[in-house]
Amino acid sequence: MRGGGGGGGHPGFRPVDTKAQRRANAEAPEIPDLGRRVVALFRPYKWSIAVTGVLVVVGAGIAVIPPLLVQRVFDDALFPVDGSAPDLSLLWKLVVAMIALFLLSAGVGVVQTWLTSTVGNRVTGDLRVKLFDHLQSMELGFFTRTKTGVIQSRLQNDVGGVSGVLTNTVTSILGNTVTVVASLVAMILIDWRLTIIAVVLMPFLVIVQRRVGQVRARIAGETQESLSELTAITQETLSVSGILLSKSFNRQRTESSRYADENVNQVRLQVRRAMSGQGFFAVVQVIMASVPAIIYLVSGYLIGGGTDAITAGTIVAFTTVQARLLMPLMGLMRVSLDLQTSSALFARIFEYLDLVPAISDAPQAIDVAEAPGPLGRIEFRDVVFRYPDSAPDTRATLRGVSFVAEPGQHVAFVGPSGAGKTTVLYLTPRLYEASGGAVLFAGEDVRRLHQESIVDNVGIVSQETYLFHATIRENLRYAKPEATDAELEAACRAANIHHVIERFEKGYDTVVGERGYRLSGGEKQRIAIARVLLKDPPVLLLDEATSALDTVSERVVQEALDAAARGRTTLSIAHRLSTVIAADVIHVVEAGRIVESGTHASLLAEGGLYAELAAQQLATTRILEAEDAEPPADHPGRRADIPPDAPVVTPTEVLAVGRGSLGDPVFTDE
């Protein structure tokens, strides 16, 4: 008779790379009062947990009783020691009792599984929502400096492991302890001499089994890393952007080869995983089979020596109990590691829950409607801004910026890349916090206003339009969930996109694809504008909204932007001069300061930085629009990315030419 399951195949056998797990646990942050906070998470379900604990103890105790009944079956019912015929009446009772115990054990197991699963998953769900909600409150800067994969890992892997704390850690420790104690007591009651033999041999079996598990766990880790690499390759190359990149550079075969190479590595690891530890397993199987065999041998000598306490029922019952002892012992040997792993898991979760948002509402914050100034008035007073993670000796992004945008005004910002223009827009709705000075919205410092109230009054159209993989209708209603179809159509007409949507086969129910890739750049921007129009904010922020568009699309989108900006306070970052000329005020930003302010005409007349930028743009435009009546000369020494010398254009010439010739000159921003 075998003394247990095959090597490594025992249910409940969880191979763990203990060294790797301990390293991961050591990297977990230190959280004060961690135990108290973990208990608090489970407190709402304390009665369910209490019932679960009772069921675990009952289930572990029941599991030890059948072997004792087996002893009675052999010694009293089947083979009575007095040599009489089998006692069928007793046999019936014992068999019924055994079946009843099996049914009871199964029922207890089902209820226990349901309770642990329910409690574990409810705590997991509560924690996941709590963490997600907390992350929503974090400032924009947190997400710009934190990898998305790290955040996803906290939400999916760490929070997802919480349910296992109850099912694998708590119930495992409790159940294994009861099983080991009950089994040892049962073995002693059956025969104390055989118990000594079994206990002496058991440590060798446990040690070998642990060694097998660790080897397999390490290989399993390598296999998982290889699978992650395969997944990464798939995400990179089969996404819309990835497939477009590979096709544009004709690298499909290269990507296929890269995937095939990693797949070969994956196959190798899978085979290695299947074959790993087979020698160890053979040893485990030999030991597991040897323990009962040795017990049989010792029993033979005891019986041969005239000891009548050793019977067939005793031997069968003892080996049955002994076979149940291996896995609980291995589980108890991992108690310390399991507790450390659970603590590390919760520590990583609480580390994020303990993050304090850098931007939060003041205790006495008010809504924008209660602000003293007119709605739509924006004022910067000597604003200084430095990114939190920037080095102390680096120049501040903004240095003493001051301006006022009156309700309904269009205020534009131009300047070289990295000057700080986008930062001005982000400070307005308090997506970032000013390091010094004050930003006023409707006459009140934004730090004394509810941030949600500010955002409700601001619409943002950025250069990089984000659309969900959903229908046009669903993307539009993100701004106003209760919007009617008539309101959607009106917003799209104002954004000059309704006629385009109508031509789609499914109209407003057309799925735009991942990040809106089924639409052109101009179409995406106009849907984004329609989405802002549906929100109908008094303040509009335009962050290079036409920079990535071609000339025709830019003009169509600009018309939609002009319509959207009508009657609203508009702050815009200029990309093309054609979007700046009509602004009420143009601020030229350089190195974090406003160095020039005025209208298009006055700034050109000053001959400063704005005039220089305008001249550069006009020169670029003339090159692009040059007549090609004569065939171009062959200049083998020139490169396509280095244009020939452009004619010198003065600010006076730019002013004289006027808006009509300032088609599409370009200068970039940060």
XYZ file of C-alpha atoms in Angstrom:
670
model
C 0.000 0.000 0.000
C 1.325 3.403 -0.970
C 1.801 5.990 1.719
C 0.815 9.088 -0.236
C 0.462 10.705 -3.606
C 3.032 10.870 -6.357
C 5.867 13.322 -6.270
C 4.731 16.867 -6.738
C 1.281 15.867 -7.891
C -0.373 15.999 -4.492
C -3.344 18.342 -4.374
C -2.447 21.371 -2.303
C 1.247 21.093 -3.175
C 2.288 24.656 -4.028
C 5.898 24.876 -5.195
C 7.448 28.165 -4.106
C 10.822 29.652 -4.968
C 11.504 30.624 -1.369
C 14.649 32.653 -2.088
C 12.952 34.759 -4.741
C 9.863 35.172 -2.582
C 11.885 36.299 0.424
C 13.754 38.832 -1.743
C 10.438 40.212 -2.972
C 9.125 40.355 0.598
C 12.219 42.218 1.763
C 11.574 44.929 -0.849
C 8.110 45.660 0.558
C 7.732 49.044 2.278
C 7.491 49.412 6.050
C 3.928 50.265 7.061
C 3.173 51.166 10.715
C 0.304 49.276 12.378
C 0.071 46.965 9.373
C -1.523 44.105 11.300
C -4.215 46.324 12.789
C -5.061 47.785 9.392
C -5.270 44.349 7.773
C -7.612 43.137 10.504
C -9.750 46.238 9.940
C -10.263 45.201 6.307
C -11.759 41.873 7.396
C -13.728 43.239 10.366
C -17.006 43.720 8.399
C -16.973 39.974 7.731
C -15.927 38.802 11.216
C -18.857 36.408 11.699
C -18.266 34.728 8.370
C -14.588 34.372 9.231
C -15.452 32.914 12.640
C -17.737 30.315 11.071
C -15.002 29.544 8.521
C -12.510 28.924 11.323
C -14.881 26.506 13.039
C -15.487 24.666 9.771
C -11.738 24.393 9.139
C -11.203 22.814 12.560
C -14.190 20.492 12.134
C -13.099 19.482 8.641
C -9.540 18.750 9.743
C -10.809 16.708 12.689
C -13.246 14.708 10.565
C -10.476 13.789 8.135
C -8.661 11.809 10.852
C -11.663 9.737 11.982
C -12.095 7.428 8.912
C -8.702 5.701 9.438
C -9.781 4.838 12.998
C -12.977 3.338 11.599
C -10.876 1.378 9.110
C -9.114 -0.227 12.069
C -12.494 -1.333 13.459
C -13.562 -2.603 10.014
C -10.537 -4.877 9.775
C -10.154 -6.010 13.385
C -13.779 -6.227 14.539
C -15.942 -6.634 11.453
C -13.999 -8.377 8.687
C -11.366 -10.329 10.623
C -12.425 -10.606 14.288
C -9.473 -11.361 16.544
C -11.335 -14.351 18.047
C -11.368 -16.012 14.603
C -15.160 -15.904 14.237
C -17.037 -15.097 11.048
C -17.270 -11.503 9.818
C -19.716 -9.368 11.795
C -21.885 -8.018 8.959
C -24.093 -5.988 11.278
C -21.088 -4.117 12.653
C -19.638 -3.840 9.166
C -22.827 -2.144 7.936
C -22.708 0.334 10.783
C -19.043 1.130 10.231
C -19.456 1.502 6.467
C -22.494 3.785 6.921
C -20.554 5.810 9.485
C -17.604 6.173 7.091
C -19.845 7.263 4.204
C -21.650 9.703 6.512
C -18.298 11.179 7.545
C -17.246 11.499 3.900
C -20.516 13.282 3.106
C -20.158 15.529 6.141
C -16.563 16.320 5.241
C -17.574 17.153 1.663
C -20.428 19.370 2.882
C -18.156 21.165 5.328
C -15.613 21.648 2.542
C -18.198 23.150 0.186
C -19.488 25.601 2.813
C -15.951 26.471 3.870
C -14.907 27.126 0.269
C -17.965 29.293 -0.318
C -17.333 31.344 2.832
C -13.610 31.847 2.223
C -14.197 32.664 -1.440
C -16.984 35.105 -0.601
C -15.108 36.883 2.159
C -11.791 36.920 0.302
C -13.273 38.248 -2.925
C -15.447 40.823 -1.173
C -12.445 42.185 0.707
C -10.539 42.156 -2.575
C -13.362 44.008 -4.311
C -13.629 46.577 -1.522
C -9.880 47.143 -1.577
C -9.695 47.356 -5.369
C -12.416 50.018 -5.539
C -10.881 51.903 -2.615
C -7.437 51.918 -4.258
C -8.807 52.862 -7.689
C -10.825 55.702 -6.152
C -7.754 56.915 -4.250
C -5.638 56.860 -7.409
C -8.290 58.956 -9.148
C -7.688 61.641 -6.524
C -3.929 61.758 -7.151
C -2.488 64.747 -8.964
C -1.430 64.625 -12.608
C 2.247 64.695 -11.626
C 1.928 61.311 -9.898
C 0.972 59.644 -13.179
C 3.656 61.407 -15.204
C 6.369 60.012 -12.920
C 4.888 56.545 -12.255
C 4.856 53.715 -14.781
C 1.394 52.591 -15.799
C 2.506 48.966 -15.422
C 3.396 49.547 -11.755
C -0.050 50.990 -11.055
C -1.726 48.117 -12.885
C 0.347 45.614 -10.905
C -0.884 47.092 -7.613
C -4.503 46.920 -8.758
C -4.365 43.491 -10.373
C -1.596 41.413 -8.813
C -1.311 42.786 -5.276
C -4.995 43.450 -4.679
C -5.882 40.237 -6.496
C -3.745 38.283 -4.043
C -5.758 39.472 -1.048
C -8.415 36.796 -1.493
C -5.647 34.205 -1.237
C -4.641 35.480 2.203
C -7.804 34.054 3.713
C -7.994 30.904 1.588
C -4.291 30.040 1.441
C -2.671 31.614 4.472
C -5.122 31.788 7.379
C -7.154 28.659 6.643
C -4.024 26.782 5.586
C -2.212 27.523 8.839
C -5.250 26.685 10.941
C -6.212 23.580 8.977
C -2.668 22.232 8.761
C -2.099 22.730 12.492
C -5.286 20.864 13.391
C -4.536 18.102 10.873
C -0.969 17.551 12.106
C -1.990 17.527 15.784
C -4.992 15.257 15.182
C -2.979 12.894 12.992
C -0.180 12.577 15.520
C -2.694 11.939 18.313
C -4.451 9.316 16.170
C -1.139 7.636 15.291
C -0.141 7.479 18.957
C -3.511 6.027 19.880
C -3.183 3.414 17.160
C 0.412 2.407 18.039
C 3.042 4.602 19.671
C 5.940 2.427 18.460
C 4.992 2.787 14.804
C 4.532 6.528 15.407
C 8.187 6.859 16.429
C 9.304 5.144 13.221
C 7.059 7.314 11.036
C 8.123 10.544 12.734
C 11.811 9.681 12.320
C 11.410 9.051 8.570
C 9.015 11.939 7.833
C 11.604 14.815 7.888
C 13.573 13.206 5.035
C 10.426 13.083 2.932
C 9.528 16.701 3.698
C 13.036 17.968 2.889
C 13.166 16.169 -0.466
C 9.666 17.335 -1.365
C 10.562 20.958 -0.573
C 13.668 20.692 -2.731
C 11.584 19.467 -5.646
C 9.144 22.327 -5.202
C 11.834 25.012 -5.151
C 13.514 23.711 -8.314
C 10.206 23.607 -10.143
C 9.246 27.046 -8.822
C 12.435 28.617 -10.188
C 11.831 27.116 -13.609
C 8.189 28.193 -13.418
C 9.410 31.757 -12.759
C 11.639 31.681 -15.836
C 8.752 30.289 -17.859
C 6.489 33.093 -16.664
C 9.096 35.700 -17.600
C 9.311 34.193 -21.068
C 5.510 34.298 -21.362
C 5.598 37.948 -20.291
C 8.130 38.660 -23.023
C 5.901 36.951 -25.583
C 2.987 39.046 -24.373
C 5.051 42.227 -24.580
C 6.107 41.432 -28.146
C 2.473 40.783 -29.037
C 1.315 44.068 -27.511
C 4.102 46.062 -29.126
C 3.848 44.650 -32.620
C 0.162 43.778 -33.021
C -1.247 47.035 -31.667
C -2.354 49.572 -34.249
C 0.731 51.721 -33.707
C 3.056 48.715 -33.681
C 1.748 47.122 -36.852
C 1.846 50.507 -38.586
C 5.479 50.959 -37.541
C 6.561 47.479 -38.655
C 4.807 47.836 -42.006
C 6.191 51.322 -42.627
C 9.745 50.029 -42.089
C 9.062 46.641 -43.688
C 10.088 44.833 -40.497
C 7.309 42.237 -40.340
C 9.742 39.371 -40.868
C 12.037 40.750 -38.177
C 9.178 40.907 -35.688
C 8.043 37.409 -36.648
C 11.595 36.169 -36.165
C 11.798 37.863 -32.748
C 8.548 36.230 -31.709
C 9.686 32.840 -33.051
C 12.984 33.043 -31.116
C 11.188 33.772 -27.864
C 8.701 31.025 -28.625
C 11.591 28.550 -28.994
C 12.801 29.658 -25.555
C 9.292 29.182 -24.182
C 9.044 25.657 -25.593
C 12.470 24.810 -24.120
C 11.407 26.056 -20.700
C 8.109 24.178 -20.840
C 9.941 20.927 -21.594
C 12.491 21.676 -18.888
C 9.660 22.415 -16.483
C 7.961 19.132 -17.295
C 11.193 17.170 -16.841
C 12.621 19.115 -13.913
C 12.912 17.219 -10.697
C 12.006 13.870 -12.160
C 14.940 12.352 -10.298
C 13.782 14.050 -7.115
C 10.256 12.831 -7.731
C 11.563 9.320 -8.074
C 13.276 9.690 -4.693
C 10.112 11.132 -3.181
C 8.054 8.249 -4.498
C 10.548 5.735 -3.151
C 10.521 7.372 0.283
C 6.742 7.701 0.335
C 6.433 4.038 -0.562
C 9.221 3.055 1.820
C 7.665 4.529 4.959
C 4.656 2.149 4.885
C 6.937 -0.688 3.763
C 9.201 -0.155 6.760
C 6.143 -0.023 8.988
C 5.031 -3.348 7.513
C 8.474 -4.799 8.225
C 8.535 -3.561 11.829
C 4.984 -4.793 12.342
C 6.035 -8.220 11.134
C 8.770 -8.390 13.722
C 6.408 -7.184 16.441
C 3.795 -9.763 15.479
C 6.458 -12.442 15.230
C 7.642 -11.513 18.693
C 4.251 -12.368 20.099
C 2.861 -8.841 20.369
C -0.889 -9.072 19.971
C -1.416 -5.294 19.830
C -0.377 -5.197 16.160
C -3.247 -6.280 13.945
C -4.038 -5.921 10.254
C -6.475 -3.128 11.104
C -3.811 -1.341 13.113
C -1.342 -1.439 10.227
C -3.880 -0.263 7.620
C -5.233 2.504 9.842
C -1.758 3.687 10.802
C -0.426 3.888 7.241
C -3.594 5.714 6.168
C -3.140 8.386 8.854
C 0.585 8.636 8.157
C -0.087 9.290 4.476
C -2.187 12.327 5.427
C 0.645 13.903 7.410
C 3.033 14.966 4.610
C 1.274 17.944 3.052
C 0.180 19.563 6.355
C 3.757 19.308 7.616
C 5.078 20.976 4.463
C 2.444 23.672 4.817
C 3.463 24.394 8.394
C 7.103 24.630 7.325
C 6.045 27.509 5.070
C 4.093 29.362 7.750
C 6.763 32.022 8.231
C 7.160 32.599 4.487
C 3.399 32.724 3.917
C 2.955 35.287 6.686
C 5.806 37.403 5.308
C 4.350 37.200 1.801
C 0.912 38.236 3.000
C 2.386 41.131 4.975
C 4.394 42.293 1.953
C 1.279 42.096 -0.191
C -0.716 44.347 2.120
C 2.261 46.657 2.655
C 2.480 47.409 -1.077
C -1.262 48.111 -1.203
C -1.245 50.375 1.861
C 1.788 52.196 0.473
C -0.428 53.465 -2.348
C -3.437 54.028 -0.096
C -1.234 56.177 2.150
C -0.148 58.428 -0.706
C -1.309 61.953 -0.009
C -2.426 63.871 -3.109
C -0.221 66.900 -3.652
C -3.325 68.821 -4.719
C -6.419 68.671 -2.542
C -9.285 70.925 -1.560
C -8.802 73.260 1.379
C -11.086 72.649 4.400
C -13.083 75.824 3.696
C -12.999 75.558 -0.112
C -15.894 77.059 -2.063
C -17.434 76.431 -5.474
C -16.658 78.632 -8.460
C -20.240 79.904 -8.356
C -19.436 81.522 -4.986
C -16.241 83.214 -6.237
C -16.269 87.039 -6.144
C -15.080 87.707 -9.685
C -16.787 87.253 -13.051
C -16.940 83.692 -14.370
C -14.295 83.196 -17.035
C -11.731 85.632 -15.626
C -8.287 84.064 -15.217
C -5.370 85.814 -13.577
C -1.769 84.787 -12.898
C 0.027 86.813 -10.224
C 3.791 86.398 -10.245
C 3.419 82.614 -10.647
C 6.455 80.408 -10.111
C 6.397 76.693 -10.884
C 8.959 73.963 -10.462
C 8.174 70.302 -11.076
C 8.343 68.320 -7.798
C 10.864 65.804 -9.126
C 13.196 68.376 -10.690
C 16.695 68.891 -9.322
C 17.042 71.797 -6.844
C 19.662 73.544 -8.980
C 17.618 73.496 -12.205
C 15.801 76.556 -13.533
C 12.134 76.826 -12.582
C 9.717 76.048 -15.408
C 7.844 79.303 -14.797
C 9.409 82.381 -13.197
C 7.190 85.269 -12.175
C 4.469 84.863 -14.819
C 1.667 87.426 -14.599
C -1.264 88.085 -16.941
C -5.020 88.538 -16.955
C -7.555 86.955 -19.305
C -10.907 88.696 -19.151
C -14.173 86.832 -19.823
C -14.569 86.119 -23.526
C -10.975 87.024 -24.407
C -8.693 84.889 -26.552
C -5.224 84.880 -24.998
C -2.492 83.044 -26.895
C 0.942 81.871 -25.786
C 3.837 81.405 -28.196
C 7.507 80.756 -27.766
C 10.321 78.255 -28.218
C 10.024 74.627 -27.171
C 10.346 74.124 -23.415
C 9.474 77.721 -22.605
C 6.670 76.693 -20.216
C 3.540 77.371 -22.270
C 1.803 74.052 -21.589
C 2.504 74.448 -17.890
C 0.477 77.669 -17.911
C -2.533 75.759 -19.225
C -2.144 72.958 -16.653
C -1.931 75.438 -13.776
C -5.212 77.103 -14.759
C -7.530 74.187 -13.742
C -5.063 73.284 -10.961
C -3.848 70.080 -12.573
C -0.516 71.246 -11.150
C 0.039 73.400 -8.063
C 1.937 76.668 -8.387
C 5.172 76.712 -6.378
C 4.823 80.441 -5.791
C 2.494 83.317 -6.579
C -1.209 82.812 -7.165
C -3.528 81.592 -9.901
C -6.983 83.158 -9.718
C -10.131 81.724 -11.289
C -13.231 83.929 -11.292
C -11.456 86.269 -8.888
C -10.587 83.607 -6.299
C -7.312 81.776 -5.655
C -7.682 78.276 -7.090
C -6.354 76.874 -3.813
C -9.530 78.092 -2.118
C -11.852 76.598 -4.714
C -13.145 73.041 -5.064
C -11.024 71.525 -7.820
C -14.001 69.643 -9.260
C -15.844 72.942 -9.499
C -12.953 74.464 -11.462
C -12.748 71.535 -13.860
C -16.504 71.662 -14.423
C -16.003 75.157 -15.855
C -13.036 74.299 -18.083
C -12.822 72.465 -21.405
C -9.504 71.167 -22.705
C -8.624 70.272 -26.289
C -5.125 68.842 -26.501
C -2.801 67.975 -29.338
C -3.076 64.262 -28.576
C -6.770 63.483 -28.751
C -7.851 60.479 -26.703
C -10.887 58.497 -27.790
C -12.099 55.292 -26.185
C -12.539 52.082 -28.145
C -16.267 52.720 -28.303
C -18.873 54.345 -30.521
C -18.810 58.018 -31.455
C -21.973 58.463 -29.421
C -20.381 56.948 -26.299
C -17.234 59.045 -26.713
C -19.302 62.215 -26.975
C -21.457 61.369 -23.962
C -18.333 61.028 -21.827
C -18.681 64.814 -21.382
C -22.411 64.713 -20.680
C -23.890 61.229 -20.035
C -27.475 62.500 -20.120
C -27.082 64.351 -23.448
C -29.861 63.774 -25.971
C -29.259 62.793 -29.587
C -30.305 66.304 -30.603
C -27.633 67.795 -28.328
C -25.009 65.446 -29.764
C -25.929 66.461 -33.285
C -25.899 70.165 -32.425
C -22.438 69.888 -30.874
C -21.134 67.972 -33.897
C -22.587 70.516 -36.293
C -20.847 73.283 -34.383
C -17.612 71.278 -34.545
C -18.028 70.778 -38.310
C -18.080 66.972 -38.030
C -21.776 66.025 -38.232
C -21.769 65.717 -42.028
C -18.778 63.359 -41.814
C -20.417 61.149 -39.185
C -23.582 60.918 -41.279
C -21.592 59.348 -44.115
C -20.480 56.472 -41.890
C -22.525 53.307 -42.334
C -23.524 53.236 -38.658
C -23.448 56.977 -38.096
C -23.037 57.894 -34.439
C -22.898 54.189 -33.551
C -19.640 53.763 -35.479
C -16.889 52.262 -33.312
C -13.839 54.512 -33.577
C -11.291 51.753 -32.807
C -8.385 51.806 -30.377
C -7.480 55.439 -29.616
C -9.708 56.438 -32.530
C -7.434 54.984 -35.214
C -10.349 54.394 -37.578
C -10.698 58.165 -37.908
C -8.383 60.714 -39.456
C -6.516 63.168 -37.280
C -8.859 66.016 -38.214
C -11.939 63.900 -37.556
C -10.662 62.889 -34.121
C -9.912 66.500 -33.224
C -13.352 67.687 -34.309
C -15.034 64.937 -32.267
C -12.929 66.074 -29.307
C -14.086 69.653 -29.929
C -17.710 68.471 -30.134
C -17.199 66.670 -26.825
C -16.015 69.924 -25.224
C -18.908 71.850 -26.780
C -21.292 69.340 -25.254
C -19.786 70.183 -21.872
C -20.294 73.881 -22.680
C -17.605 75.335 -20.363
C -17.010 79.082 -19.989
C -13.235 78.567 -20.239
C -11.503 76.784 -23.114
C -7.878 75.596 -23.070
C -6.332 74.719 -26.428
C -3.032 72.874 -26.201
C -1.648 72.872 -29.757
C -4.952 71.459 -30.963
C -4.000 71.616 -34.654
C -0.260 70.945 -34.546
C -0.426 67.387 -35.907
C -2.798 68.133 -38.792
C -2.230 68.811 -42.452
C -3.083 72.193 -43.973
C -6.625 71.322 -45.060
C -7.523 69.546 -41.832
C -5.955 72.355 -39.812
C -8.167 74.942 -41.466
C -11.321 72.874 -40.954
C -10.465 72.190 -37.320
C -9.504 75.827 -36.788
C -12.940 76.876 -37.975
C -14.458 74.508 -35.428
C -12.153 75.885 -32.726
C -13.087 79.451 -33.605
C -16.754 78.505 -33.255
C -16.087 76.741 -29.964
C -14.131 79.694 -28.578
C -16.818 82.241 -29.410
C -18.098 83.772 -26.182
C -15.641 81.847 -23.999
C -12.398 82.774 -22.316
C -9.800 80.952 -24.402
C -6.183 80.248 -23.526
C -4.336 78.684 -26.450
C -0.833 77.552 -27.200
C -0.033 78.666 -30.718
C 1.496 76.301 -33.203
C 0.782 78.122 -36.423
C 0.648 81.889 -36.733
C -2.704 81.668 -38.472
C -4.203 80.596 -35.123
C -2.544 83.460 -33.250
C -3.169 86.522 -35.370
C -6.814 86.939 -34.316
C -6.053 86.593 -30.584
C -6.880 89.556 -28.363
C -3.538 89.237 -26.578
C -0.429 87.261 -27.471
C 2.114 86.481 -24.748
C 5.575 85.428 -25.873
C 7.096 82.993 -23.363
C 10.833 82.365 -23.160
C 12.697 80.463 -20.443
C 9.688 80.511 -18.127
C 8.993 84.238 -18.431
C 6.604 86.356 -20.474
C 9.025 88.545 -22.429
C 6.554 90.194 -24.807
C 2.824 90.873 -24.867
C 0.520 92.522 -27.360
C -1.423 91.981 -30.552
C -0.018 90.369 -33.667
C 0.590 93.726 -35.349
C 2.150 95.423 -32.320
C 4.485 92.521 -31.618
C 5.690 92.474 -35.218
C 6.311 96.196 -35.042
C 8.441 95.770 -31.912
C 10.853 93.532 -33.820
C 11.467 91.247 -30.868
C 11.272 87.469 -30.390
C 7.757 87.216 -31.831
C 8.813 89.043 -34.985
C 11.812 86.722 -35.263
C 9.596 83.653 -34.991
C 7.207 85.119 -37.543
C 10.059 85.785 -39.945
C 11.312 82.220 -39.594
C 7.832 80.885 -40.304
C 7.352 83.093 -43.344
C 10.721 81.999 -44.706
C 9.693 78.374 -44.283
C 6.380 79.068 -46.003
C 8.083 80.684 -48.998
C 10.342 77.683 -49.387
C 7.386 75.311 -49.316
C 5.361 77.427 -51.727
C 8.157 78.167 -54.186
C 7.171 77.957 -57.847
C 8.506 74.886 -59.614
C 8.067 76.076 -63.187
C 11.706 75.269 -63.801
C 12.953 71.770 -63.040
C 14.954 71.653 -59.820
C 18.700 71.653 -60.152
C 20.640 68.563 -59.168
C 22.586 69.152 -55.952
C 24.068 65.793 -54.942
C 25.827 67.322 -51.961
C 22.613 68.452 -50.336
C 20.390 66.468 -48.003
C 16.611 66.469 -48.097
C 16.384 67.513 -44.471
C 18.610 70.599 -44.968
C 16.841 73.189 -47.172
C 18.817 75.647 -49.297
C 19.537 79.067 -47.858
C 16.317 80.951 -47.309
C 15.994 84.645 -48.208
C 16.279 87.056 -45.326
C 12.823 88.203 -44.245
C 12.438 91.220 -41.972
C 9.589 91.818 -39.527
C 8.515 94.803 -41.653
C 8.037 92.504 -44.651
C 6.001 90.119 -42.529
C 3.743 92.927 -41.367
C 3.349 94.145 -44.934
C 2.467 90.699 -46.241
C -0.283 90.246 -43.636
C -2.282 87.263 -42.591
C -3.011 85.878 -46.037
C 0.533 84.681 -46.674
C 1.089 83.234 -43.213
C -0.313 79.877 -44.205
C 1.425 77.079 -42.407
C 4.753 78.113 -40.891
C 5.595 75.887 -37.973
C 7.433 76.197 -34.709
C 7.183 73.577 -32.049
C 6.354 73.706 -28.390
C 7.153 71.541 -25.452
